[in-house]
PDB file of C-alpha atoms and ligand atoms in Angstrom:
ATOM      1  CA  UNK E  58       8.230 -55.507 -38.519  1.00 92.00           C
ATOM      2  CA  UNK E  59      11.195 -55.233 -40.895  1.00 94.00           C
ATOM      3  CA  UNK E  60      13.910 -52.597 -40.531  1.00 93.00           C
ATOM      4  CA  UNK E  61      12.777 -51.184 -43.886  1.00 93.00           C
ATOM      5  CA  UNK E  62       9.181 -50.917 -42.533  1.00 94.00           C
ATOM      6  CA  UNK E  63      10.418 -49.007 -39.490  1.00 94.00           C
ATOM      7  CA  UNK E  64      12.378 -46.685 -41.764  1.00 92.00           C
ATOM      8  CA  UNK E  65       9.346 -46.067 -44.023  1.00 92.00           C
ATOM      9  CA  UNK E  66       7.079 -45.542 -40.984  1.00 92.00           C
ATOM     10  CA  UNK E  67       9.484 -42.969 -39.521  1.00 92.00           C
ATOM     11  CA  UNK E  68       9.715 -41.144 -42.838  1.00 89.00           C
ATOM     12  CA  UNK E  69       5.909 -40.894 -43.001  1.00 88.00           C
ATOM     13  CA  UNK E  70       5.785 -39.552 -39.432  1.00 86.00           C
ATOM     14  CA  UNK E  71       8.277 -36.858 -40.377  1.00 81.00           C
ATOM     15  CA  UNK E  72       6.189 -35.883 -43.404  1.00 74.00           C
ATOM     16  CA  UNK E  73       9.328 -35.011 -45.310  1.00 62.00           C
ATOM     17  CA  UNK E  74      10.582 -32.639 -42.592  1.00 64.00           C
ATOM     18  CA  UNK E  75      13.589 -34.744 -41.686  1.00 62.00           C
ATOM     19  CA  UNK E  76      16.319 -35.969 -43.966  1.00 75.00           C
ATOM     20  CA  UNK E  77      16.169 -39.703 -44.639  1.00 83.00           C
ATOM     21  CA  UNK E  78      19.832 -39.837 -43.636  1.00 87.00           C
ATOM     22  CA  UNK E  79      19.033 -38.507 -40.128  1.00 90.00           C
ATOM     23  CA  UNK E  80      16.468 -41.264 -39.681  1.00 92.00           C
ATOM     24  CA  UNK E  81      18.822 -43.877 -41.044  1.00 92.00           C
ATOM     25  CA  UNK E  82      21.559 -42.770 -38.649  1.00 93.00           C
ATOM     26  CA  UNK E  83      19.075 -42.855 -35.762  1.00 94.00           C
ATOM     27  CA  UNK E  84      18.033 -46.417 -36.642  1.00 95.00           C
ATOM     28  CA  UNK E  85      21.648 -47.546 -36.982  1.00 95.00           C
ATOM     29  CA  UNK E  86      22.588 -46.034 -33.624  1.00 95.00           C
ATOM     30  CA  UNK E  87      19.473 -47.302 -31.824  1.00 96.00           C
ATOM     31  CA  UNK E  88      20.144 -50.879 -32.934  1.00 95.00           C
ATOM     32  CA  UNK E  89      23.962 -50.579 -32.811  1.00 94.00           C
ATOM     33  CA  UNK E  90      24.258 -51.374 -36.509  1.00 94.00           C
ATOM     34  CA  UNK E  91      26.989 -50.199 -38.822  1.00 93.00           C
ATOM     35  CA  UNK E  92      25.868 -48.490 -42.017  1.00 90.00           C
ATOM     36  CA  UNK E  93      26.603 -51.520 -44.166  1.00 93.00           C
ATOM     37  CA  UNK E  94      24.932 -53.851 -41.629  1.00 92.00           C
ATOM     38  CA  UNK E  95      21.748 -51.766 -41.799  1.00 90.00           C
ATOM     39  CA  UNK E  96      21.636 -52.076 -45.581  1.00 89.00           C
ATOM     40  CA  UNK E  97      22.411 -55.801 -45.495  1.00 93.00           C
ATOM     41  CA  UNK E  98      19.660 -56.584 -42.996  1.00 91.00           C
ATOM     42  CA  UNK E  99      17.072 -53.961 -43.847  1.00 90.00           C
ATOM     43  CA  UNK E 100      14.638 -56.624 -45.035  1.00 93.00           C
ATOM     44  CA  UNK E 101      15.028 -58.727 -41.918  1.00 93.00           C
ATOM     45  CA  UNK E 102      12.527 -58.874 -39.057  1.00 94.00           C
ATOM     46  CA  UNK E 103      13.456 -56.701 -36.053  1.00 94.00           C
ATOM     47  CA  UNK E 104      13.840 -58.845 -32.947  1.00 93.00           C
ATOM     48  CA  UNK E 105      15.259 -56.145 -30.661  1.00 93.00           C
ATOM     49  CA  UNK E 106      12.213 -54.690 -28.845  1.00 94.00           C
ATOM     50  CA  UNK E 107      14.424 -52.463 -26.665  1.00 95.00           C
ATOM     51  CA  UNK E 108      16.002 -51.017 -29.818  1.00 95.00           C
ATOM     52  CA  UNK E 109      12.552 -50.213 -31.209  1.00 95.00           C
ATOM     53  CA  UNK E 110      11.597 -48.361 -28.015  1.00 96.00           C
ATOM     54  CA  UNK E 111      14.928 -46.517 -28.033  1.00 96.00           C
ATOM     55  CA  UNK E 112      14.438 -45.524 -31.666  1.00 97.00           C
ATOM     56  CA  UNK E 113      10.859 -44.280 -31.073  1.00 96.00           C
ATOM     57  CA  UNK E 114      11.940 -42.176 -28.073  1.00 96.00           C
ATOM     58  CA  UNK E 115      14.734 -40.623 -30.096  1.00 95.00           C
ATOM     59  CA  UNK E 116      12.527 -40.034 -33.124  1.00 94.00           C
ATOM     60  CA  UNK E 117      10.136 -38.056 -30.901  1.00 93.00           C
ATOM     61  CA  UNK E 118      13.047 -35.850 -29.866  1.00 94.00           C
ATOM     62  CA  UNK E 119      14.099 -35.380 -33.496  1.00 92.00           C
ATOM     63  CA  UNK E 120      10.524 -34.447 -34.437  1.00 89.00           C
ATOM     64  CA  UNK E 121      10.476 -31.892 -31.608  1.00 90.00           C
ATOM     65  CA  UNK E 122      13.409 -30.201 -33.349  1.00 90.00           C
ATOM     66  CA  UNK E 123      16.286 -31.395 -31.185  1.00 94.00           C
ATOM     67  CA  UNK E 124      19.555 -31.574 -33.160  1.00 95.00           C
ATOM     68  CA  UNK E 125      20.539 -35.119 -34.101  1.00 95.00           C
ATOM     69  CA  UNK E 126      23.973 -34.499 -32.571  1.00 97.00           C
ATOM     70  CA  UNK E 127      22.461 -33.967 -29.092  1.00 98.00           C
ATOM     71  CA  UNK E 128      20.391 -37.120 -29.429  1.00 97.00           C
ATOM     72  CA  UNK E 129      23.431 -39.164 -30.467  1.00 96.00           C
ATOM     73  CA  UNK E 130      25.716 -37.192 -28.078  1.00 97.00           C
ATOM     74  CA  UNK E 131      28.306 -37.041 -30.817  1.00 97.00           C
ATOM     75  CA  UNK E 132      29.156 -34.984 -33.872  1.00 97.00           C
ATOM     76  CA  UNK E 133      31.767 -35.555 -36.530  1.00 97.00           C
ATOM     77  CA  UNK E 134      34.068 -32.610 -37.172  1.00 98.00           C
ATOM     78  CA  UNK E 135      37.232 -32.568 -39.276  1.00 98.00           C
ATOM     79  CA  UNK E 136      37.045 -36.369 -39.538  1.00 97.00           C
ATOM     80  CA  UNK E 137      36.779 -36.997 -35.787  1.00 98.00           C
ATOM     81  CA  UNK E 138      33.811 -37.822 -33.553  1.00 98.00           C
ATOM     82  CA  UNK E 139      33.423 -35.218 -30.767  1.00 98.00           C
ATOM     83  CA  UNK E 140      31.314 -35.678 -27.664  1.00 98.00           C
ATOM     84  CA  UNK E 141      28.603 -33.030 -27.518  1.00 98.00           C
ATOM     85  CA  UNK E 142      25.811 -32.114 -25.120  1.00 98.00           C
ATOM     86  CA  UNK E 143      23.252 -29.296 -25.038  1.00 98.00           C
ATOM     87  CA  UNK E 144      25.895 -27.299 -23.120  1.00 98.00           C
ATOM     88  CA  UNK E 145      27.910 -26.765 -26.303  1.00 98.00           C
ATOM     89  CA  UNK E 146      27.285 -25.559 -29.812  1.00 98.00           C
ATOM     90  CA  UNK E 147      27.012 -28.377 -32.339  1.00 98.00           C
ATOM     91  CA  UNK E 148      30.232 -28.093 -34.392  1.00 98.00           C
ATOM     92  CA  UNK E 149      29.462 -26.747 -37.866  1.00 97.00           C
ATOM     93  CA  UNK E 150      31.061 -27.727 -41.192  1.00 96.00           C
ATOM     94  CA  UNK E 151      31.986 -24.103 -41.985  1.00 96.00           C
ATOM     95  CA  UNK E 152      34.171 -24.032 -38.862  1.00 98.00           C
ATOM     96  CA  UNK E 153      36.317 -26.708 -40.520  1.00 98.00           C
ATOM     97  CA  UNK E 154      37.463 -23.938 -42.892  1.00 98.00           C
ATOM     98  CA  UNK E 155      38.952 -22.084 -39.930  1.00 98.00           C
ATOM     99  CA  UNK E 156      40.827 -25.221 -38.845  1.00 98.00           C
ATOM    100  CA  UNK E 157      42.051 -25.828 -42.393  1.00 98.00           C
ATOM    101  CA  UNK E 158      43.342 -22.254 -42.667  1.00 98.00           C
ATOM    102  CA  UNK E 159      44.997 -22.428 -39.229  1.00 98.00           C
ATOM    103  CA  UNK E 160      46.816 -25.637 -40.182  1.00 98.00           C
ATOM    104  CA  UNK E 161      47.914 -24.160 -43.494  1.00 98.00           C
ATOM    105  CA  UNK E 162      49.353 -21.083 -41.750  1.00 98.00           C
ATOM    106  CA  UNK E 163      51.028 -23.117 -39.007  1.00 98.00           C
ATOM    107  CA  UNK E 164      52.770 -25.125 -41.731  1.00 97.00           C
ATOM    108  CA  UNK E 165      53.541 -28.043 -39.426  1.00 96.00           C
ATOM    109  CA  UNK E 166      55.593 -25.850 -37.065  1.00 96.00           C
ATOM    110  CA  UNK E 167      55.377 -25.855 -33.283  1.00 97.00           C
ATOM    111  CA  UNK E 168      53.381 -22.918 -31.921  1.00 98.00           C
ATOM    112  CA  UNK E 169      51.413 -21.631 -28.960  1.00 98.00           C
ATOM    113  CA  UNK E 170      47.756 -21.298 -29.892  1.00 98.00           C
ATOM    114  CA  UNK E 171      44.826 -19.766 -28.011  1.00 98.00           C
ATOM    115  CA  UNK E 172      41.267 -20.880 -28.850  1.00 98.00           C
ATOM    116  CA  UNK E 173      38.717 -18.422 -27.460  1.00 98.00           C
ATOM    117  CA  UNK E 174      35.261 -19.874 -26.733  1.00 98.00           C
ATOM    118  CA  UNK E 175      36.396 -23.440 -27.204  1.00 98.00           C
ATOM    119  CA  UNK E 176      32.986 -25.099 -26.588  1.00 98.00           C
ATOM    120  CA  UNK E 177      33.306 -28.816 -27.411  1.00 98.00           C
ATOM    121  CA  UNK E 178      36.965 -28.194 -28.257  1.00 98.00           C
ATOM    122  CA  UNK E 179      36.448 -29.072 -31.904  1.00 98.00           C
ATOM    123  CA  UNK E 180      38.808 -26.325 -33.137  1.00 98.00           C
ATOM    124  CA  UNK E 181      41.519 -26.630 -30.474  1.00 98.00           C
ATOM    125  CA  UNK E 182      41.589 -30.427 -30.646  1.00 98.00           C
ATOM    126  CA  UNK E 183      41.476 -30.662 -34.463  1.00 98.00           C
ATOM    127  CA  UNK E 184      44.439 -28.283 -34.700  1.00 98.00           C
ATOM    128  CA  UNK E 185      46.348 -30.212 -32.031  1.00 98.00           C
ATOM    129  CA  UNK E 186      45.658 -33.507 -33.786  1.00 98.00           C
ATOM    130  CA  UNK E 187      47.311 -32.249 -36.958  1.00 98.00           C
ATOM    131  CA  UNK E 188      50.074 -29.887 -35.788  1.00 98.00           C
ATOM    132  CA  UNK E 189      52.692 -29.945 -33.001  1.00 98.00           C
ATOM    133  CA  UNK E 190      51.016 -27.115 -31.079  1.00 98.00           C
ATOM    134  CA  UNK E 191      50.216 -26.357 -27.455  1.00 98.00           C
ATOM    135  CA  UNK E 192      46.690 -24.962 -27.231  1.00 98.00           C
ATOM    136  CA  UNK E 193      45.005 -23.024 -24.455  1.00 98.00           C
ATOM    137  CA  UNK E 194      41.294 -23.729 -24.881  1.00 98.00           C
ATOM    138  CA  UNK E 195      39.452 -20.950 -23.101  1.00 98.00           C
ATOM    139  CA  UNK E 196      35.769 -21.211 -22.263  1.00 98.00           C
ATOM    140  CA  UNK E 197      33.425 -19.176 -20.068  1.00 97.00           C
ATOM    141  CA  UNK E 198      30.635 -21.709 -19.545  1.00 98.00           C
ATOM    142  CA  UNK E 199      31.313 -24.293 -16.804  1.00 97.00           C
ATOM    143  CA  UNK E 200      29.032 -26.963 -18.341  1.00 98.00           C
ATOM    144  CA  UNK E 201      30.753 -26.464 -21.716  1.00 98.00           C
ATOM    145  CA  UNK E 202      34.155 -26.802 -20.020  1.00 98.00           C
ATOM    146  CA  UNK E 203      33.135 -30.250 -18.798  1.00 98.00           C
ATOM    147  CA  UNK E 204      32.414 -31.368 -22.390  1.00 98.00           C
ATOM    148  CA  UNK E 205      35.688 -29.805 -23.531  1.00 98.00           C
ATOM    149  CA  UNK E 206      37.637 -31.767 -20.890  1.00 98.00           C
ATOM    150  CA  UNK E 207      35.871 -34.979 -21.904  1.00 98.00           C
ATOM    151  CA  UNK E 208      36.979 -34.456 -25.500  1.00 98.00           C
ATOM    152  CA  UNK E 209      40.547 -33.632 -24.525  1.00 98.00           C
ATOM    153  CA  UNK E 210      40.631 -36.975 -22.696  1.00 98.00           C
ATOM    154  CA  UNK E 211      38.903 -38.768 -25.572  1.00 98.00           C
ATOM    155  CA  UNK E 212      41.659 -37.640 -27.953  1.00 98.00           C
ATOM    156  CA  UNK E 213      44.432 -38.156 -25.382  1.00 98.00           C
ATOM    157  CA  UNK E 214      45.622 -34.572 -25.670  1.00 98.00           C
ATOM    158  CA  UNK E 215      46.003 -33.765 -21.971  1.00 98.00           C
ATOM    159  CA  UNK E 216      49.628 -32.771 -22.555  1.00 97.00           C
ATOM    160  CA  UNK E 217      48.955 -30.298 -25.342  1.00 98.00           C
ATOM    161  CA  UNK E 218      45.403 -28.930 -25.026  1.00 98.00           C
ATOM    162  CA  UNK E 219      44.835 -27.046 -21.792  1.00 98.00           C
ATOM    163  CA  UNK E 220      41.277 -26.152 -20.851  1.00 98.00           C
ATOM    164  CA  UNK E 221      40.905 -22.877 -19.026  1.00 97.00           C
ATOM    165  CA  UNK E 222      37.910 -21.072 -17.562  1.00 97.00           C
ATOM    166  CA  UNK E 223      37.829 -17.400 -18.437  1.00 96.00           C
ATOM    167  CA  UNK E 224      36.161 -14.441 -20.043  1.00 95.00           C
ATOM    168  CA  UNK E 225      37.625 -14.068 -23.575  1.00 94.00           C
ATOM    169  CA  UNK E 226      41.290 -13.904 -22.583  1.00 92.00           C
ATOM    170  CA  UNK E 227      43.535 -15.722 -20.124  1.00 92.00           C
ATOM    171  CA  UNK E 228      45.650 -13.563 -17.793  1.00 89.00           C
ATOM    172  CA  UNK E 229      48.495 -12.019 -19.808  1.00 82.00           C
ATOM    173  CA  UNK E 230      51.442 -14.411 -20.024  1.00 86.00           C
ATOM    174  CA  UNK E 231      53.690 -15.729 -22.749  1.00 93.00           C
ATOM    175  CA  UNK E 232      52.336 -14.517 -26.106  1.00 97.00           C
ATOM    176  CA  UNK E 233      50.600 -16.731 -28.644  1.00 98.00           C
ATOM    177  CA  UNK E 234      51.697 -17.247 -32.250  1.00 98.00           C
ATOM    178  CA  UNK E 235      48.068 -17.788 -33.187  1.00 98.00           C
ATOM    179  CA  UNK E 236      44.663 -16.926 -31.751  1.00 98.00           C
ATOM    180  CA  UNK E 237      41.609 -18.659 -33.186  1.00 98.00           C
ATOM    181  CA  UNK E 238      37.972 -18.073 -32.293  1.00 98.00           C
ATOM    182  CA  UNK E 239      34.504 -18.948 -33.401  1.00 98.00           C
ATOM    183  CA  UNK E 240      32.775 -16.576 -31.011  1.00 98.00           C
ATOM    184  CA  UNK E 241      29.043 -15.993 -30.662  1.00 98.00           C
ATOM    185  CA  UNK E 242      28.129 -13.718 -33.573  1.00 98.00           C
ATOM    186  CA  UNK E 243      24.349 -13.606 -33.891  1.00 97.00           C
ATOM    187  CA  UNK E 244      22.225 -10.635 -32.888  1.00 95.00           C
ATOM    188  CA  UNK E 245      19.104 -11.220 -30.803  1.00 92.00           C
ATOM    189  CA  UNK E 246      17.093 -10.605 -33.996  1.00 93.00           C
ATOM    190  CA  UNK E 247      19.140 -13.226 -35.897  1.00 94.00           C
ATOM    191  CA  UNK E 248      18.369 -15.755 -33.178  1.00 95.00           C
ATOM    192  CA  UNK E 249      14.638 -15.107 -33.509  1.00 94.00           C
ATOM    193  CA  UNK E 250      14.949 -15.987 -37.225  1.00 94.00           C
ATOM    194  CA  UNK E 251      17.063 -19.090 -36.619  1.00 94.00           C
ATOM    195  CA  UNK E 252      15.665 -22.600 -37.085  1.00 92.00           C
ATOM    196  CA  UNK E 253      13.871 -24.174 -34.126  1.00 91.00           C
ATOM    197  CA  UNK E 254      16.752 -26.623 -33.563  1.00 92.00           C
ATOM    198  CA  UNK E 255      19.066 -23.657 -32.935  1.00 96.00           C
ATOM    199  CA  UNK E 256      16.638 -21.349 -31.097  1.00 95.00           C
ATOM    200  CA  UNK E 257      15.296 -23.823 -28.584  1.00 96.00           C
ATOM    201  CA  UNK E 258      18.107 -26.312 -28.177  1.00 97.00           C
ATOM    202  CA  UNK E 259      21.539 -24.720 -28.558  1.00 97.00           C
ATOM    203  CA  UNK E 260      22.983 -22.558 -25.730  1.00 97.00           C
ATOM    204  CA  UNK E 261      22.148 -18.887 -26.302  1.00 95.00           C
ATOM    205  CA  UNK E 262      25.494 -17.778 -24.810  1.00 96.00           C
ATOM    206  CA  UNK E 263      27.249 -19.707 -27.598  1.00 97.00           C
ATOM    207  CA  UNK E 264      25.243 -17.889 -30.262  1.00 97.00           C
ATOM    208  CA  UNK E 265      24.312 -14.343 -29.323  1.00 96.00           C
ATOM    209  CA  UNK E 266      26.671 -11.402 -28.825  1.00 97.00           C
ATOM    210  CA  UNK E 267      24.807  -8.171 -28.156  1.00 92.00           C
ATOM    211  CA  UNK E 268      22.304  -6.228 -30.206  1.00 90.00           C
ATOM    212  CA  UNK E 269      24.336  -6.355 -33.426  1.00 92.00           C
ATOM    213  CA  UNK E 270      26.021  -9.711 -32.916  1.00 97.00           C
ATOM    214  CA  UNK E 271      29.520  -8.218 -33.182  1.00 97.00           C
ATOM    215  CA  UNK E 272      30.176  -7.534 -29.488  1.00 97.00           C
ATOM    216  CA  UNK E 273      32.382 -10.589 -28.856  1.00 98.00           C
ATOM    217  CA  UNK E 274      34.264 -10.127 -32.142  1.00 98.00           C
ATOM    218  CA  UNK E 275      34.967  -6.486 -31.237  1.00 98.00           C
ATOM    219  CA  UNK E 276      36.241  -7.394 -27.762  1.00 98.00           C
ATOM    220  CA  UNK E 277      38.421 -10.224 -29.058  1.00 98.00           C
ATOM    221  CA  UNK E 278      39.978  -8.019 -31.741  1.00 98.00           C
ATOM    222  CA  UNK E 279      40.609  -5.181 -29.286  1.00 98.00           C
ATOM    223  CA  UNK E 280      42.355  -7.534 -26.836  1.00 97.00           C
ATOM    224  CA  UNK E 281      44.257  -9.669 -29.352  1.00 97.00           C
ATOM    225  CA  UNK E 282      47.320  -7.413 -29.902  1.00 97.00           C
ATOM    226  CA  UNK E 283      48.230  -7.714 -26.193  1.00 96.00           C
ATOM    227  CA  UNK E 284      48.204 -11.521 -26.393  1.00 96.00           C
ATOM    228  CA  UNK E 285      49.782 -12.038 -29.826  1.00 98.00           C
ATOM    229  CA  UNK E 286      53.495 -12.450 -30.476  1.00 98.00           C
ATOM    230  CA  UNK E 287      54.998 -10.139 -33.144  1.00 98.00           C
ATOM    231  CA  UNK E 288      53.870 -11.522 -36.525  1.00 98.00           C
ATOM    232  CA  UNK E 289      51.208 -13.608 -34.724  1.00 98.00           C
ATOM    233  CA  UNK E 290      47.930 -14.318 -36.460  1.00 98.00           C
ATOM    234  CA  UNK E 291      44.310 -13.945 -35.492  1.00 98.00           C
ATOM    235  CA  UNK E 292      41.742 -16.175 -37.238  1.00 98.00           C
ATOM    236  CA  UNK E 293      38.073 -15.453 -36.650  1.00 98.00           C
ATOM    237  CA  UNK E 294      34.885 -17.031 -37.856  1.00 98.00           C
ATOM    238  CA  UNK E 295      32.350 -14.308 -38.640  1.00 98.00           C
ATOM    239  CA  UNK E 296      28.663 -14.104 -39.531  1.00 96.00           C
ATOM    240  CA  UNK E 297      27.109 -13.175 -42.843  1.00 95.00           C
ATOM    241  CA  UNK E 298      27.471  -9.456 -43.553  1.00 95.00           C
ATOM    242  CA  UNK E 299      29.912  -8.772 -40.681  1.00 97.00           C
ATOM    243  CA  UNK E 300      33.061  -8.353 -42.786  1.00 97.00           C
ATOM    244  CA  UNK E 301      32.935  -4.553 -42.903  1.00 97.00           C
ATOM    245  CA  UNK E 302      32.456  -4.108 -39.176  1.00 97.00           C
ATOM    246  CA  UNK E 303      35.193  -6.642 -38.470  1.00 98.00           C
ATOM    247  CA  UNK E 304      37.593  -4.901 -40.865  1.00 98.00           C
ATOM    248  CA  UNK E 305      36.958  -1.649 -38.985  1.00 98.00           C
ATOM    249  CA  UNK E 306      37.632  -3.332 -35.610  1.00 98.00           C
ATOM    250  CA  UNK E 307      40.899  -4.763 -36.978  1.00 98.00           C
ATOM    251  CA  UNK E 308      41.999  -1.377 -38.231  1.00 98.00           C
ATOM    252  CA  UNK E 309      41.203   0.260 -34.888  1.00 98.00           C
ATOM    253  CA  UNK E 310      43.259  -2.425 -33.098  1.00 98.00           C
ATOM    254  CA  UNK E 311      46.236  -1.931 -35.438  1.00 98.00           C
ATOM    255  CA  UNK E 312      46.004  -5.444 -36.894  1.00 98.00           C
ATOM    256  CA  UNK E 313      46.601  -6.031 -40.606  1.00 98.00           C
ATOM    257  CA  UNK E 314      43.809  -7.831 -42.415  1.00 97.00           C
ATOM    258  CA  UNK E 315      45.418 -10.508 -44.573  1.00 96.00           C
ATOM    259  CA  UNK E 316      42.660 -12.638 -46.017  1.00 97.00           C
ATOM    260  CA  UNK E 317      38.990 -13.491 -45.928  1.00 97.00           C
ATOM    261  CA  UNK E 318      37.914 -17.058 -46.718  1.00 97.00           C
ATOM    262  CA  UNK E 319      34.446 -17.711 -48.126  1.00 97.00           C
ATOM    263  CA  UNK E 320      32.447 -20.759 -47.091  1.00 96.00           C
ATOM    264  CA  UNK E 321      30.790 -23.277 -49.430  1.00 93.00           C
ATOM    265  CA  UNK E 322      27.783 -20.972 -49.775  1.00 95.00           C
ATOM    266  CA  UNK E 323      30.076 -18.119 -50.881  1.00 96.00           C
ATOM    267  CA  UNK E 324      29.663 -16.230 -47.589  1.00 97.00           C
ATOM    268  CA  UNK E 325      32.677 -14.410 -46.127  1.00 98.00           C
ATOM    269  CA  UNK E 326      33.317 -16.660 -43.140  1.00 98.00           C
ATOM    270  CA  UNK E 327      36.885 -16.625 -41.859  1.00 98.00           C
ATOM    271  CA  UNK E 328      39.013 -13.513 -41.426  1.00 98.00           C
ATOM    272  CA  UNK E 329      42.766 -13.752 -41.045  1.00 98.00           C
ATOM    273  CA  UNK E 330      44.662 -10.838 -39.522  1.00 98.00           C
ATOM    274  CA  UNK E 331      48.265 -10.389 -38.440  1.00 98.00           C
ATOM    275  CA  UNK E 332      50.163  -8.349 -35.879  1.00 98.00           C
ATOM    276  CA  UNK E 333      53.189  -6.500 -37.267  1.00 95.00           C
ATOM    277  CA  UNK E 334      56.616  -7.997 -36.614  1.00 91.00           C
TER     278      UNK E 334
HETATM  279  C1  SAM B   9      29.939 -20.188 -31.343  1.00 60.01           C
HETATM  280  S1  SAM B   9      30.404 -21.149 -29.942  1.00 60.01           S
HETATM  281  C2  SAM B   9      31.849 -21.957 -30.613  1.00 60.01           C
HETATM  282  C3  SAM B   9      32.207 -23.227 -29.921  1.00 60.01           C
HETATM  283  C4  SAM B   9      33.322 -24.017 -30.630  1.00 60.01           C
HETATM  284  N1  SAM B   9      34.556 -23.256 -30.655  1.00 60.01           N
HETATM  285  C5  SAM B   9      32.906 -24.364 -32.038  1.00 60.01           C
HETATM  286  O1  SAM B   9      33.455 -23.772 -32.985  1.00 60.01           O
HETATM  287  O2  SAM B   9      32.007 -25.215 -32.219  1.00 60.01           O
HETATM  288  C6  SAM B   9      31.061 -19.893 -28.894  1.00 60.01           C
HETATM  289  C7  SAM B   9      31.612 -20.387 -27.554  1.00 60.01           C
HETATM  290  O3  SAM B   9      32.131 -19.250 -26.858  1.00 60.01           O
HETATM  291  C8  SAM B   9      31.785 -19.350 -25.490  1.00 60.01           C
HETATM  292  N2  SAM B   9      31.790 -17.978 -24.957  1.00 60.01           N
HETATM  293  C9  SAM B   9      30.831 -17.031 -25.067  1.00 60.01           C
HETATM  294  N3  SAM B   9      31.209 -15.902 -24.471  1.00 60.01           N
HETATM  295  C10 SAM B   9      32.452 -16.126 -23.958  1.00 60.01           C
HETATM  296  C11 SAM B   9      33.367 -15.344 -23.232  1.00 60.01           C
HETATM  297  N4  SAM B   9      33.089 -14.084 -22.887  1.00 60.01           N
HETATM  298  N5  SAM B   9      34.550 -15.897 -22.870  1.00 60.01           N
HETATM  299  C12 SAM B   9      34.845 -17.172 -23.202  1.00 60.01           C
HETATM  300  N6  SAM B   9      34.005 -17.974 -23.903  1.00 60.01           N
HETATM  301  C13 SAM B   9      32.821 -17.459 -24.284  1.00 60.01           C
HETATM  302  C14 SAM B   9      30.428 -20.018 -25.494  1.00 60.01           C
HETATM  303  O4  SAM B   9      30.129 -20.603 -24.250  1.00 60.01           O
HETATM  304  C15 SAM B   9      30.602 -21.023 -26.626  1.00 60.01           C
HETATM  305  O5  SAM B   9      31.102 -22.237 -26.143  1.00 60.01           O
END
């Protein structure tokens, strides 16, 4: 069998339900081929029987709806490959907007940053890779914390990204110049409507926050003023249609809403607020 035959066979099995790129990536990873190598040798006979078995096993998982990132145990975010497992949310492209905004506001200056619900650490680590910050990466789930620590080691950031177990906030200490969070923001109803790959494979505690989905956002906003330095900023990723509720929470907490960034689909996605000086 040629590599191109295997590719065509897999595409037929998926009946158009999977992107050709996902299958291509799965073939490349199963046979340890670079992208260009795959294209160069796609009309060559496959001699790696183990690779074929590996690919078939993984394809079955993909067809069952498992996210490609869990199968490959890696996901690219902000130009870097993060280790992932089913214990953490698969980093999403829209979250890169939050990182971009955080870096813009930090302006290359040293700062103390708190990342609430750090998961894989994609936000905390991406910020630390591009700015001279010290980040506390707080996470409630123990299995997620293990993935977070693995990524901190992978990026050699042990000195500047500090994992911490906790429920939304660390014990009060020195204030932070910036708090960032991509908290769970789906309602239970939203989760029922979510694609199978999300519903059955991603950790519910990373996705769902109460009946309306705004419970974690409300708690973070209420607690933020105590942890922020004067003039400090709060950057939150929010769900579709949550802007109004979030604006009301900010007002109640005495934080000034500065900006709302839309994602590539035009959805209001990242809210920036500031504590008075
Ligand atoms: C939407 S995921 C975001 C993960 C990661 N920051 C990202 O952007 O991919 C939310 C994360 O918050 C964590 N979490 C949920 N409730 C929490 C709480 N009360 N305190 C701390 N972390 C919490 C979840 O375990 C999960 O890792």
